[in-house]
Amino acid sequence: MAGSPTARRRRLAIELKKLREESGLTCNQVGKELDWSGSKVNRLETGQGRVQPSDVDALCRFYDTSTELRALLRSLAKDSKTKGWWHAHGNAIPSWFSVYVGLEQAASGLRSYQGEFIPGLLQTPEYATELSRASADQSHEEIQRMVEVRMRRQQLLIAETPPDFWTVIHESTLRHIVGSRSSMVGQLERIVELAGLRNVTVQVLSYDSGAYPATGPFTILGFPEQEDPDVVYREGLTDSVYLESAADVSLYTKAFDHLRALALSPGRSISLIRETQKEHSR
């Protein structure tokens, strides 16, 4: 499985849960048979704990899996122990956001809505710095590391096999001055530049778009493997929420489809961004 250690750990958890459900057993029943606690089985199936190859072997023997599946699961367990590039930045990435970065690096598709600020993948260093200063009580060095992480994340948009990034941003994000008017001119230029990539689509939800689903910012992450279902990510001030149930993902997918249907076309969106850029230049 391609992707980051985080994505491999998630895939392993999905496969382990699938094996147990196919057996018709509960976590407690499996744990009892293996002299484990039921909570350990649950942790392995939710990706909350590191899975040792010996754990995989024990589970595969119990479930009587094929040799091929055991080899796959052992490989996932081994690869999930490695650290992604973002771990080198320490506290610049909160633990709850580290999970998102790992999933983002493995995604083949990203659909996002942002109604307050420019999405992180489109931000300039100046814009990102101002947001970091306002949202966290950090030292200058820590803020710089946070900005470096955000800029590093953006490299996935120009990778050899980049994800498709489709974002809907509210018009207010273009007019909300973060930093100075001159820095906003550069920020809007950056959006236009990235929107020129074949894998990036930007739409603006204008003030006169009418009513739309009442939701805060969110991102739907899709993955190349059919076995890896989409996940919805919502971020708060001190934590985040990951929604993986089919019902939740479907609800947010419909909300995003509604938003992009109401938004200006990509071409008209770029025109509005250019017009707003001129207003900031005056």
PDB file of C-alpha atoms in Angstrom:
ATOM      1  CA  MET A   1       0.000   0.000   0.000  1.00  0.00           C
ATOM      2  CA  ALA A   2       1.398   3.368  -0.988  1.00  0.00           C
ATOM      3  CA  GLY A   3       1.273   6.326   1.314  1.00  0.00           C
ATOM      4  CA  SER A   4       2.368   7.451   4.736  1.00  0.00           C
ATOM      5  CA  PRO A   5       2.865   5.413   7.939  1.00  0.00           C
ATOM      6  CA  THR A   6      -0.384   6.899   9.251  1.00  0.00           C
ATOM      7  CA  ALA A   7      -2.321   5.614   6.248  1.00  0.00           C
ATOM      8  CA  ARG A   8      -0.722   2.169   6.559  1.00  0.00           C
ATOM      9  CA  ARG A   9      -1.684   2.004  10.234  1.00  0.00           C
ATOM     10  CA  ARG A  10      -5.254   2.926   9.309  1.00  0.00           C
ATOM     11  CA  ARG A  11      -5.363   0.260   6.579  1.00  0.00           C
ATOM     12  CA  LEU A  12      -4.027  -2.349   9.009  1.00  0.00           C
ATOM     13  CA  ALA A  13      -6.673  -1.424  11.577  1.00  0.00           C
ATOM     14  CA  ILE A  14      -9.398  -1.715   8.922  1.00  0.00           C
ATOM     15  CA  GLU A  15      -8.183  -5.172   7.861  1.00  0.00           C
ATOM     16  CA  LEU A  16      -7.966  -6.453  11.442  1.00  0.00           C
ATOM     17  CA  LYS A  17     -11.479  -5.251  12.232  1.00  0.00           C
ATOM     18  CA  LYS A  18     -12.779  -6.840   9.030  1.00  0.00           C
ATOM     19  CA  LEU A  19     -11.266 -10.212  10.000  1.00  0.00           C
ATOM     20  CA  ARG A  20     -12.898 -10.110  13.434  1.00  0.00           C
ATOM     21  CA  GLU A  21     -16.295  -9.091  12.095  1.00  0.00           C
ATOM     22  CA  GLU A  22     -16.162 -11.873   9.503  1.00  0.00           C
ATOM     23  CA  SER A  23     -15.504 -14.324  12.339  1.00  0.00           C
ATOM     24  CA  GLY A  24     -18.632 -13.114  14.148  1.00  0.00           C
ATOM     25  CA  LEU A  25     -16.723 -12.514  17.378  1.00  0.00           C
ATOM     26  CA  THR A  26     -16.475  -9.557  19.727  1.00  0.00           C
ATOM     27  CA  CYS A  27     -13.229  -7.877  20.817  1.00  0.00           C
ATOM     28  CA  ASN A  28     -13.595  -9.493  24.255  1.00  0.00           C
ATOM     29  CA  GLN A  29     -14.062 -12.957  22.759  1.00  0.00           C
ATOM     30  CA  VAL A  30     -10.970 -12.625  20.567  1.00  0.00           C
ATOM     31  CA  GLY A  31      -8.969 -11.239  23.466  1.00  0.00           C
ATOM     32  CA  LYS A  32      -9.981 -14.120  25.707  1.00  0.00           C
ATOM     33  CA  GLU A  33      -8.846 -16.686  23.137  1.00  0.00           C
ATOM     34  CA  LEU A  34      -5.454 -15.001  22.805  1.00  0.00           C
ATOM     35  CA  ASP A  35      -5.015 -14.197  26.510  1.00  0.00           C
ATOM     36  CA  TRP A  36      -5.291 -10.500  25.678  1.00  0.00           C
ATOM     37  CA  SER A  37      -7.693  -7.912  26.982  1.00  0.00           C
ATOM     38  CA  GLY A  38     -10.629  -6.931  24.836  1.00  0.00           C
ATOM     39  CA  SER A  39      -9.398  -3.360  24.998  1.00  0.00           C
ATOM     40  CA  LYS A  40      -6.120  -4.373  23.330  1.00  0.00           C
ATOM     41  CA  VAL A  41      -8.002  -5.883  20.405  1.00  0.00           C
ATOM     42  CA  ASN A  42     -10.077  -2.712  20.166  1.00  0.00           C
ATOM     43  CA  ARG A  43      -6.945  -0.511  20.181  1.00  0.00           C
ATOM     44  CA  LEU A  44      -5.405  -2.541  17.365  1.00  0.00           C
ATOM     45  CA  GLU A  45      -8.614  -2.216  15.333  1.00  0.00           C
ATOM     46  CA  THR A  46      -8.858   1.550  15.811  1.00  0.00           C
ATOM     47  CA  GLY A  47      -5.206   2.324  15.103  1.00  0.00           C
ATOM     48  CA  GLN A  48      -4.648   3.663  18.607  1.00  0.00           C
ATOM     49  CA  GLY A  49      -1.759   1.342  19.348  1.00  0.00           C
ATOM     50  CA  ARG A  50       1.300   0.133  17.501  1.00  0.00           C
ATOM     51  CA  VAL A  51       0.772  -3.363  16.128  1.00  0.00           C
ATOM     52  CA  GLN A  52       3.733  -5.695  16.534  1.00  0.00           C
ATOM     53  CA  PRO A  53       4.427  -8.363  13.881  1.00  0.00           C
ATOM     54  CA  SER A  54       3.959 -10.946  16.658  1.00  0.00           C
ATOM     55  CA  ASP A  55       0.434  -9.549  17.216  1.00  0.00           C
ATOM     56  CA  VAL A  56      -0.288  -9.943  13.519  1.00  0.00           C
ATOM     57  CA  ASP A  57       0.989 -13.518  13.538  1.00  0.00           C
ATOM     58  CA  ALA A  58      -1.197 -14.397  16.516  1.00  0.00           C
ATOM     59  CA  LEU A  59      -4.298 -12.879  14.937  1.00  0.00           C
ATOM     60  CA  CYS A  60      -3.652 -14.477  11.551  1.00  0.00           C
ATOM     61  CA  ARG A  61      -3.245 -17.917  13.146  1.00  0.00           C
ATOM     62  CA  PHE A  62      -6.448 -17.387  15.102  1.00  0.00           C
ATOM     63  CA  TYR A  63      -8.416 -16.220  12.054  1.00  0.00           C
ATOM     64  CA  ASP A  64      -6.685 -18.832   9.836  1.00  0.00           C
ATOM     65  CA  THR A  65      -5.816 -16.316   7.129  1.00  0.00           C
ATOM     66  CA  SER A  66      -3.997 -17.026   3.899  1.00  0.00           C
ATOM     67  CA  THR A  67      -0.212 -16.750   3.695  1.00  0.00           C
ATOM     68  CA  GLU A  68      -0.593 -13.798   1.313  1.00  0.00           C
ATOM     69  CA  LEU A  69      -2.833 -11.843   3.684  1.00  0.00           C
ATOM     70  CA  ARG A  70      -0.518 -12.526   6.617  1.00  0.00           C
ATOM     71  CA  ALA A  71       2.426 -11.198   4.606  1.00  0.00           C
ATOM     72  CA  LEU A  72       0.443  -8.049   3.728  1.00  0.00           C
ATOM     73  CA  LEU A  73      -0.571  -7.413   7.333  1.00  0.00           C
ATOM     74  CA  ARG A  74       2.977  -7.989   8.606  1.00  0.00           C
ATOM     75  CA  SER A  75       4.250  -5.522   6.015  1.00  0.00           C
ATOM     76  CA  LEU A  76       1.677  -2.929   7.081  1.00  0.00           C
ATOM     77  CA  ALA A  77       2.602  -3.412  10.735  1.00  0.00           C
ATOM     78  CA  LYS A  78       6.292  -2.981   9.975  1.00  0.00           C
ATOM     79  CA  ASP A  79       5.833   0.085   7.754  1.00  0.00           C
ATOM     80  CA  SER A  80       3.450   1.768  10.187  1.00  0.00           C
ATOM     81  CA  LYS A  81       6.291   2.053  12.705  1.00  0.00           C
ATOM     82  CA  THR A  82       8.331   4.385  10.519  1.00  0.00           C
ATOM     83  CA  LYS A  83       8.084   8.122  11.065  1.00  0.00           C
ATOM     84  CA  GLY A  84       6.927  10.630   8.455  1.00  0.00           C
ATOM     85  CA  TRP A  85       8.886  13.794   7.648  1.00  0.00           C
ATOM     86  CA  TRP A  86       6.500  15.851   9.791  1.00  0.00           C
ATOM     87  CA  HIS A  87       7.569  14.102  13.004  1.00  0.00           C
ATOM     88  CA  ALA A  88      10.942  15.834  12.783  1.00  0.00           C
ATOM     89  CA  HIS A  89       9.223  19.162  13.487  1.00  0.00           C
ATOM     90  CA  GLY A  90       8.249  18.194  17.032  1.00  0.00           C
ATOM     91  CA  ASN A  91       5.634  20.395  18.686  1.00  0.00           C
ATOM     92  CA  ALA A  92       5.138  22.362  15.467  1.00  0.00           C
ATOM     93  CA  ILE A  93       2.480  19.757  14.697  1.00  0.00           C
ATOM     94  CA  PRO A  94       0.072  18.844  17.530  1.00  0.00           C
ATOM     95  CA  SER A  95      -0.428  15.099  17.892  1.00  0.00           C
ATOM     96  CA  TRP A  96      -4.073  15.372  16.806  1.00  0.00           C
ATOM     97  CA  PHE A  97      -3.054  17.193  13.613  1.00  0.00           C
ATOM     98  CA  SER A  98      -0.164  14.827  12.918  1.00  0.00           C
ATOM     99  CA  VAL A  99      -2.725  12.155  12.057  1.00  0.00           C
ATOM    100  CA  TYR A 100      -4.279  14.450   9.460  1.00  0.00           C
ATOM    101  CA  VAL A 101      -0.922  15.283   7.857  1.00  0.00           C
ATOM    102  CA  GLY A 102      -0.176  11.581   7.541  1.00  0.00           C
ATOM    103  CA  LEU A 103      -3.514  10.900   5.860  1.00  0.00           C
ATOM    104  CA  GLU A 104      -3.146  13.962   3.631  1.00  0.00           C
ATOM    105  CA  GLN A 105       0.198  12.705   2.346  1.00  0.00           C
ATOM    106  CA  ALA A 106      -1.406   9.421   1.287  1.00  0.00           C
ATOM    107  CA  ALA A 107      -4.633  10.835  -0.192  1.00  0.00           C
ATOM    108  CA  SER A 108      -5.431  10.656  -3.875  1.00  0.00           C
ATOM    109  CA  GLY A 109      -8.214  13.206  -3.550  1.00  0.00           C
ATOM    110  CA  LEU A 110      -8.908  16.177  -1.264  1.00  0.00           C
ATOM    111  CA  ARG A 111     -12.207  18.059  -1.262  1.00  0.00           C
ATOM    112  CA  SER A 112     -12.407  20.978   1.134  1.00  0.00           C
ATOM    113  CA  TYR A 113     -14.640  23.848   2.128  1.00  0.00           C
ATOM    114  CA  GLN A 114     -13.286  26.883   3.961  1.00  0.00           C
ATOM    115  CA  GLY A 115     -15.452  29.803   4.989  1.00  0.00           C
ATOM    116  CA  GLU A 116     -13.068  31.762   7.212  1.00  0.00           C
ATOM    117  CA  PHE A 117      -9.497  31.591   5.934  1.00  0.00           C
ATOM    118  CA  ILE A 118      -7.564  30.527   2.856  1.00  0.00           C
ATOM    119  CA  PRO A 119      -6.939  26.744   2.926  1.00  0.00           C
ATOM    120  CA  GLY A 120      -3.514  25.772   4.243  1.00  0.00           C
ATOM    121  CA  LEU A 121      -2.470  24.178   0.957  1.00  0.00           C
ATOM    122  CA  LEU A 122      -2.944  27.550  -0.800  1.00  0.00           C
ATOM    123  CA  GLN A 123      -1.404  29.875   1.792  1.00  0.00           C
ATOM    124  CA  THR A 124       1.713  31.989   1.319  1.00  0.00           C
ATOM    125  CA  PRO A 125       4.363  32.016   4.088  1.00  0.00           C
ATOM    126  CA  GLU A 126       3.286  35.551   5.075  1.00  0.00           C
ATOM    127  CA  TYR A 127      -0.371  34.599   5.408  1.00  0.00           C
ATOM    128  CA  ALA A 128       0.458  31.394   7.302  1.00  0.00           C
ATOM    129  CA  THR A 129       2.730  33.315   9.670  1.00  0.00           C
ATOM    130  CA  GLU A 130       0.004  35.809  10.571  1.00  0.00           C
ATOM    131  CA  LEU A 131      -2.490  33.023  11.275  1.00  0.00           C
ATOM    132  CA  SER A 132       0.035  31.140  13.397  1.00  0.00           C
ATOM    133  CA  ARG A 133       0.748  34.252  15.448  1.00  0.00           C
ATOM    134  CA  ALA A 134      -2.943  34.802  16.091  1.00  0.00           C
ATOM    135  CA  SER A 135      -3.926  31.228  16.883  1.00  0.00           C
ATOM    136  CA  ALA A 136      -1.154  30.081  19.221  1.00  0.00           C
ATOM    137  CA  ASP A 137       0.950  31.393  22.074  1.00  0.00           C
ATOM    138  CA  GLN A 138       4.237  30.332  20.506  1.00  0.00           C
ATOM    139  CA  SER A 139       7.765  31.663  20.241  1.00  0.00           C
ATOM    140  CA  HIS A 140       9.102  33.089  16.997  1.00  0.00           C
ATOM    141  CA  GLU A 141      11.045  29.864  16.361  1.00  0.00           C
ATOM    142  CA  GLU A 142       7.988  27.684  16.974  1.00  0.00           C
ATOM    143  CA  ILE A 143       5.878  29.801  14.640  1.00  0.00           C
ATOM    144  CA  GLN A 144       8.546  29.485  11.958  1.00  0.00           C
ATOM    145  CA  ARG A 145       8.500  25.698  12.302  1.00  0.00           C
ATOM    146  CA  MET A 146       4.708  25.703  12.000  1.00  0.00           C
ATOM    147  CA  VAL A 147       4.954  27.715   8.792  1.00  0.00           C
ATOM    148  CA  GLU A 148       7.695  25.441   7.436  1.00  0.00           C
ATOM    149  CA  VAL A 149       5.442  22.449   7.974  1.00  0.00           C
ATOM    150  CA  ARG A 150       2.601  24.141   6.098  1.00  0.00           C
ATOM    151  CA  MET A 151       4.874  24.995   3.185  1.00  0.00           C
ATOM    152  CA  ARG A 152       6.227  21.438   3.115  1.00  0.00           C
ATOM    153  CA  ARG A 153       2.687  20.074   2.996  1.00  0.00           C
ATOM    154  CA  GLN A 154       2.038  22.106  -0.146  1.00  0.00           C
ATOM    155  CA  GLN A 155       4.688  20.160  -2.034  1.00  0.00           C
ATOM    156  CA  LEU A 156       2.252  17.294  -2.480  1.00  0.00           C
ATOM    157  CA  LEU A 157       0.316  19.434  -4.988  1.00  0.00           C
ATOM    158  CA  ILE A 158       3.296  19.344  -7.369  1.00  0.00           C
ATOM    159  CA  ALA A 159       4.418  15.795  -6.603  1.00  0.00           C
ATOM    160  CA  GLU A 160       4.948  13.275  -9.389  1.00  0.00           C
ATOM    161  CA  THR A 161       1.527  11.759  -8.665  1.00  0.00           C
ATOM    162  CA  PRO A 162      -0.312  14.588  -6.905  1.00  0.00           C
ATOM    163  CA  PRO A 163      -3.775  14.277  -5.371  1.00  0.00           C
ATOM    164  CA  ASP A 164      -6.737  16.011  -6.967  1.00  0.00           C
ATOM    165  CA  PHE A 165      -7.415  19.026  -4.764  1.00  0.00           C
ATOM    166  CA  TRP A 166     -10.834  20.649  -5.142  1.00  0.00           C
ATOM    167  CA  THR A 167     -11.645  23.482  -2.777  1.00  0.00           C
ATOM    168  CA  VAL A 168     -14.587  25.797  -2.312  1.00  0.00           C
ATOM    169  CA  ILE A 169     -13.753  29.000  -0.438  1.00  0.00           C
ATOM    170  CA  HIS A 170     -16.174  31.688   0.639  1.00  0.00           C
ATOM    171  CA  GLU A 171     -15.755  35.143  -0.884  1.00  0.00           C
ATOM    172  CA  SER A 172     -15.175  36.550   2.595  1.00  0.00           C
ATOM    173  CA  THR A 173     -11.839  34.710   2.781  1.00  0.00           C
ATOM    174  CA  LEU A 174     -10.628  36.799  -0.169  1.00  0.00           C
ATOM    175  CA  ARG A 175     -11.662  40.098   1.402  1.00  0.00           C
ATOM    176  CA  HIS A 176     -10.620  39.310   4.969  1.00  0.00           C
ATOM    177  CA  ILE A 177      -7.262  41.055   5.310  1.00  0.00           C
ATOM    178  CA  VAL A 178      -4.759  38.866   7.116  1.00  0.00           C
ATOM    179  CA  GLY A 179      -1.544  40.820   7.548  1.00  0.00           C
ATOM    180  CA  SER A 180      -1.579  43.756   5.150  1.00  0.00           C
ATOM    181  CA  ARG A 181      -3.314  44.591   1.885  1.00  0.00           C
ATOM    182  CA  SER A 182      -0.043  44.094   0.018  1.00  0.00           C
ATOM    183  CA  SER A 183       0.391  40.629   1.528  1.00  0.00           C
ATOM    184  CA  MET A 184      -3.183  39.806   0.481  1.00  0.00           C
ATOM    185  CA  VAL A 185      -2.297  40.748  -3.098  1.00  0.00           C
ATOM    186  CA  GLY A 186       0.459  38.151  -2.961  1.00  0.00           C
ATOM    187  CA  GLN A 187      -1.841  35.633  -1.319  1.00  0.00           C
ATOM    188  CA  LEU A 188      -4.486  35.935  -4.010  1.00  0.00           C
ATOM    189  CA  GLU A 189      -1.789  35.693  -6.684  1.00  0.00           C
ATOM    190  CA  ARG A 190      -0.694  32.430  -5.062  1.00  0.00           C
ATOM    191  CA  ILE A 191      -4.229  31.048  -5.316  1.00  0.00           C
ATOM    192  CA  VAL A 192      -4.411  31.930  -9.010  1.00  0.00           C
ATOM    193  CA  GLU A 193      -1.010  30.323  -9.582  1.00  0.00           C
ATOM    194  CA  LEU A 194      -1.942  27.039  -7.901  1.00  0.00           C
ATOM    195  CA  ALA A 195      -5.365  26.991  -9.553  1.00  0.00           C
ATOM    196  CA  GLY A 196      -3.464  26.740 -12.837  1.00  0.00           C
ATOM    197  CA  LEU A 197      -2.268  23.248 -11.920  1.00  0.00           C
ATOM    198  CA  ARG A 198      -4.181  20.452 -13.638  1.00  0.00           C
ATOM    199  CA  ASN A 199      -4.932  18.768 -10.301  1.00  0.00           C
ATOM    200  CA  VAL A 200      -6.173  21.874  -8.470  1.00  0.00           C
ATOM    201  CA  THR A 201      -9.677  23.338  -8.753  1.00  0.00           C
ATOM    202  CA  VAL A 202     -10.695  26.484  -6.879  1.00  0.00           C
ATOM    203  CA  GLN A 203     -14.260  27.769  -6.667  1.00  0.00           C
ATOM    204  CA  VAL A 204     -15.523  30.804  -4.798  1.00  0.00           C
ATOM    205  CA  LEU A 205     -18.844  30.822  -2.983  1.00  0.00           C
ATOM    206  CA  SER A 206     -19.897  34.419  -3.581  1.00  0.00           C
ATOM    207  CA  TYR A 207     -21.942  36.576  -1.236  1.00  0.00           C
ATOM    208  CA  ASP A 208     -24.977  36.246  -3.504  1.00  0.00           C
ATOM    209  CA  SER A 209     -24.873  32.440  -3.718  1.00  0.00           C
ATOM    210  CA  GLY A 210     -27.895  32.106  -1.469  1.00  0.00           C
ATOM    211  CA  ALA A 211     -28.461  29.585   1.324  1.00  0.00           C
ATOM    212  CA  TYR A 212     -26.096  26.644   1.659  1.00  0.00           C
ATOM    213  CA  PRO A 213     -25.496  23.791   4.133  1.00  0.00           C
ATOM    214  CA  ALA A 214     -24.707  25.204   7.585  1.00  0.00           C
ATOM    215  CA  THR A 215     -21.338  23.609   8.207  1.00  0.00           C
ATOM    216  CA  GLY A 216     -17.930  24.732   9.346  1.00  0.00           C
ATOM    217  CA  PRO A 217     -14.697  24.056   7.449  1.00  0.00           C
ATOM    218  CA  PHE A 218     -14.116  20.417   6.511  1.00  0.00           C
ATOM    219  CA  THR A 219     -12.026  18.221   4.248  1.00  0.00           C
ATOM    220  CA  ILE A 220     -12.961  14.908   2.658  1.00  0.00           C
ATOM    221  CA  LEU A 221      -9.920  12.711   2.042  1.00  0.00           C
ATOM    222  CA  GLY A 222     -10.075   9.962  -0.551  1.00  0.00           C
ATOM    223  CA  PHE A 223      -7.491   7.210  -1.043  1.00  0.00           C
ATOM    224  CA  PRO A 224      -6.264   5.192  -4.034  1.00  0.00           C
ATOM    225  CA  GLU A 225      -7.055   1.779  -2.537  1.00  0.00           C
ATOM    226  CA  GLN A 226     -10.690   0.698  -2.628  1.00  0.00           C
ATOM    227  CA  GLU A 227     -10.183  -0.923   0.774  1.00  0.00           C
ATOM    228  CA  ASP A 228      -9.417   2.489   2.299  1.00  0.00           C
ATOM    229  CA  PRO A 229     -12.728   4.363   2.686  1.00  0.00           C
ATOM    230  CA  ASP A 230     -12.991   8.150   2.581  1.00  0.00           C
ATOM    231  CA  VAL A 231     -12.655  10.072   5.826  1.00  0.00           C
ATOM    232  CA  VAL A 232     -13.992  13.508   6.795  1.00  0.00           C
ATOM    233  CA  TYR A 233     -11.744  15.794   8.812  1.00  0.00           C
ATOM    234  CA  ARG A 234     -12.976  18.700  10.930  1.00  0.00           C
ATOM    235  CA  GLU A 235     -10.603  20.825  12.969  1.00  0.00           C
ATOM    236  CA  GLY A 236     -11.231  22.700  16.207  1.00  0.00           C
ATOM    237  CA  LEU A 237      -9.075  25.003  18.303  1.00  0.00           C
ATOM    238  CA  THR A 238      -7.489  22.261  20.400  1.00  0.00           C
ATOM    239  CA  ASP A 239      -8.499  19.024  18.713  1.00  0.00           C
ATOM    240  CA  SER A 240      -9.992  17.478  15.609  1.00  0.00           C
ATOM    241  CA  VAL A 241     -12.720  15.072  14.570  1.00  0.00           C
ATOM    242  CA  TYR A 242     -12.395  12.266  12.050  1.00  0.00           C
ATOM    243  CA  LEU A 243     -15.641  10.872  10.647  1.00  0.00           C
ATOM    244  CA  GLU A 244     -15.424   7.531   8.882  1.00  0.00           C
ATOM    245  CA  SER A 245     -18.912   6.018   8.926  1.00  0.00           C
ATOM    246  CA  ALA A 246     -20.501   5.676   5.512  1.00  0.00           C
ATOM    247  CA  ALA A 247     -23.476   7.771   6.651  1.00  0.00           C
ATOM    248  CA  ASP A 248     -21.296  10.675   7.831  1.00  0.00           C
ATOM    249  CA  VAL A 249     -19.085  10.644   4.747  1.00  0.00           C
ATOM    250  CA  SER A 250     -22.157  10.562   2.504  1.00  0.00           C
ATOM    251  CA  LEU A 251     -23.661  13.558   4.313  1.00  0.00           C
ATOM    252  CA  TYR A 252     -20.517  15.643   3.891  1.00  0.00           C
ATOM    253  CA  THR A 253     -20.072  14.533   0.297  1.00  0.00           C
ATOM    254  CA  LYS A 254     -23.586  15.770  -0.495  1.00  0.00           C
ATOM    255  CA  ALA A 255     -22.853  19.014   1.354  1.00  0.00           C
ATOM    256  CA  PHE A 256     -19.698  19.552  -0.693  1.00  0.00           C
ATOM    257  CA  ASP A 257     -21.516  18.784  -3.947  1.00  0.00           C
ATOM    258  CA  HIS A 258     -24.159  21.343  -2.942  1.00  0.00           C
ATOM    259  CA  LEU A 259     -21.503  23.948  -2.170  1.00  0.00           C
ATOM    260  CA  ARG A 260     -19.641  23.548  -5.448  1.00  0.00           C
ATOM    261  CA  ALA A 261     -22.928  23.623  -7.361  1.00  0.00           C
ATOM    262  CA  LEU A 262     -23.773  26.987  -5.749  1.00  0.00           C
ATOM    263  CA  ALA A 263     -20.255  28.385  -6.148  1.00  0.00           C
ATOM    264  CA  LEU A 264     -18.997  30.303  -9.153  1.00  0.00           C
ATOM    265  CA  SER A 265     -17.432  28.250 -11.924  1.00  0.00           C
ATOM    266  CA  PRO A 266     -13.640  27.872 -11.721  1.00  0.00           C
ATOM    267  CA  GLY A 267     -13.206  30.455 -14.473  1.00  0.00           C
ATOM    268  CA  ARG A 268     -15.543  33.026 -12.895  1.00  0.00           C
ATOM    269  CA  SER A 269     -13.935  32.324  -9.526  1.00  0.00           C
ATOM    270  CA  ILE A 270     -10.509  33.274 -10.837  1.00  0.00           C
ATOM    271  CA  SER A 271     -11.997  36.447 -12.306  1.00  0.00           C
ATOM    272  CA  LEU A 272     -13.445  37.375  -8.905  1.00  0.00           C
ATOM    273  CA  ILE A 273     -10.120  36.649  -7.226  1.00  0.00           C
ATOM    274  CA  ARG A 274      -8.392  38.937  -9.734  1.00  0.00           C
ATOM    275  CA  GLU A 275     -10.957  41.689  -9.114  1.00  0.00           C
ATOM    276  CA  THR A 276     -10.490  41.414  -5.367  1.00  0.00           C
ATOM    277  CA  GLN A 277      -6.732  41.471  -5.858  1.00  0.00           C
ATOM    278  CA  LYS A 278      -7.043  44.795  -7.658  1.00  0.00           C
ATOM    279  CA  GLU A 279      -9.150  46.182  -4.813  1.00  0.00           C
ATOM    280  CA  HIS A 280      -6.433  45.253  -2.315  1.00  0.00           C
ATOM    281  CA  SER A 281      -3.864  46.974  -4.550  1.00  0.00           C
ATOM    282  CA  ARG A 282      -5.587  50.367  -4.385  1.00  0.00           C
TER     283      ARG A 282
END
